[in-house]
Amino acid sequence: MADSHGPTGPADDDDGAEEVPVTGEVVPDKFSSDEVFQRIVADADHEITSGVRELFFSALAGGFAITITLLVYASMYPKTDSSIAAALLYPIGFIYIIIGGYQLYTENTLPPVALTLERLASIPALLRHWGIVAAGNFVGGAIGAVVLAYGGVFSPEAAAVAANLAAEGVYETSNVELFFKGAYAGLIVAGVVWMNFAARDTVTRLLVVYIAFLTIPLANLFHVVVSFTEATFLMLTGDLPLLLAMTDFIVPVMLGNTIGGVVLVTIVNYYQTTEDRLETARFEHVRRLSVREWLLGNLAGRSYVPLVDTVEDFVRDPESYRVLVPIANPRTESTLVELACALASTREKGTVHVAHVVQAPQQSSAMADREQRDRIVEESSGQLDDLDRLAEQYDVKLETSTIVSHRSFEVVFDRATRTRPDLVLMNWEEDGLWASARAERPLAELTNQLPTDFLVVKNRGGDASRILVPTAGGPASDLSADVARGLRSAVGSEITLLHVAESGEREAGEAFLAEWAEGHDLGDAARIVDDSGDVERAIEREAADHTMVMLGATEQGILSRLVTDSLHLNVVDEVEGTVLLAERATDRSLLQRLIGAGRREK
């Protein structure tokens, strides 16, 4: 590393120059182990939050690039009649991947594992990441193998060498040998990743990658993506069965690669760092996942810790009534907070928790700057302080916090699981938290495993003086009734109940609505029975005389339909007043959550 202060010794006396003293701090010419680890964790933070499409296609490109390694190795061998000469070009595919920034399964044993070891990401999140990258690598490698097998790229001699590579692994090497050869290869790749983050320039990285991956063919080791590509080629051109290729070749190598890489991380690199390894601007003071969250991930409601989360750990008062209000802009969503305060004011210990969600770009150098992070939190706190007057007006307790995360909509569910509110109240706006929801993962799962009741507001002024509550029965209608009663108590709302019956069944509809009203303490509310059978048309017609409409979830649920853009209720867009979409908390068994499709059946 060049010294910016110039030479530190005496100059040539003939030049008449004076000695220049050494000034400033001594700057080390290499990163410490803590600094390398911090760089790895920062990179893993981006990887673990990447979407499925981004990860898969980056991995697919990496898998296809691996076929270049097979191509040059198999082509050079018959021309030089030397395995050593052929091995000289073996690292070319890996150079494409690592210098080009593609995803490679063995490369991913280090960064995401580092994040998981720090309990900043869960084990299910790690396994998801590995699974997507491995699938992309295998698909890319298979496509390359098809081209090599049927595209006339290989000479007959080169094709024979390529087929023999897989045959040697399947028929001539035991599973135990494959595992340990794979473990050494995994250790080499993980070491390359560590050194790649320790290097300061591209030339050094290129040299490290080349020398390290040269050892794989020279030592007759096995890399799972290369092995999968070789096996696929033999399956296409020979008689290798798929099951035999997987059990006696791919799986042992994959296990070896994985364990070899993880062992290097856990035993060597991780434990050579100090306890202060995460004291960076990006992860300082962050709350690590609990053991349950770490082991179960989204099944426990949390799979990734946001970049910044200012909420403090607290003990939930079982007698309090908590309303969580996630917002994207405190200045424009005060009406939503006021609605939450009104609802909370009807309870003896009403508490409103406003969470300001600030979405950070996936790759944001600014968020690595502590001063920038502090400025965001300070500005957010100032905007949230303006909401205190609403809490004082309704005599409720107001809590505020700021979340900075690559995600937006998913952190709402995380916060709801963590703080356990009785109700989540949020806006539905095109430029709000919903806008970025469709880029996140896995929303169908999230919205069908609600941790609490949700009330989504299409806000058009928030006037709750005249409320229309359509009902056909069910848990969501129960929530609508609870909210309507709360607003009646807080602001004196007039409530009208609407039931749409089938043609000719008015009498049965009136009996149902009367019974439902009495059962929900709304016996004094106005009641309308429409026997047209057209639910949306009836709601639109009656909504013209009301300032607010409450709709309950049906079929797949409202939230799952909102985030997938499949909510086709014209009434939401047609009525002039505010629309509230209510959905009760839902639960599914562990088996359904593990193997289910994620969406409710109609």
Tab-separated table of C-alpha atoms in Angstrom, residues 122-124 289-297 300:
chain	number	residue	atom	x	y	z
A	122	SER	CA	-32.226	-17.984	10.808
A	123	ILE	CA	-31.273	-21.512	9.868
A	124	PRO	CA	-34.391	-21.871	7.617
A	289	LEU	CA	-32.679	-13.591	16.797
A	290	SER	CA	-33.914	-15.597	19.742
A	291	VAL	CA	-32.995	-19.286	19.761
A	292	ARG	CA	-36.520	-20.201	18.656
A	293	GLU	CA	-36.473	-17.640	15.847
A	294	TRP	CA	-32.986	-18.795	14.851
A	295	LEU	CA	-34.040	-22.441	14.632
A	296	LEU	CA	-37.518	-21.993	13.120
A	297	GLY	CA	-37.232	-18.790	11.103
A	300	ALA	CA	-41.433	-18.568	14.561
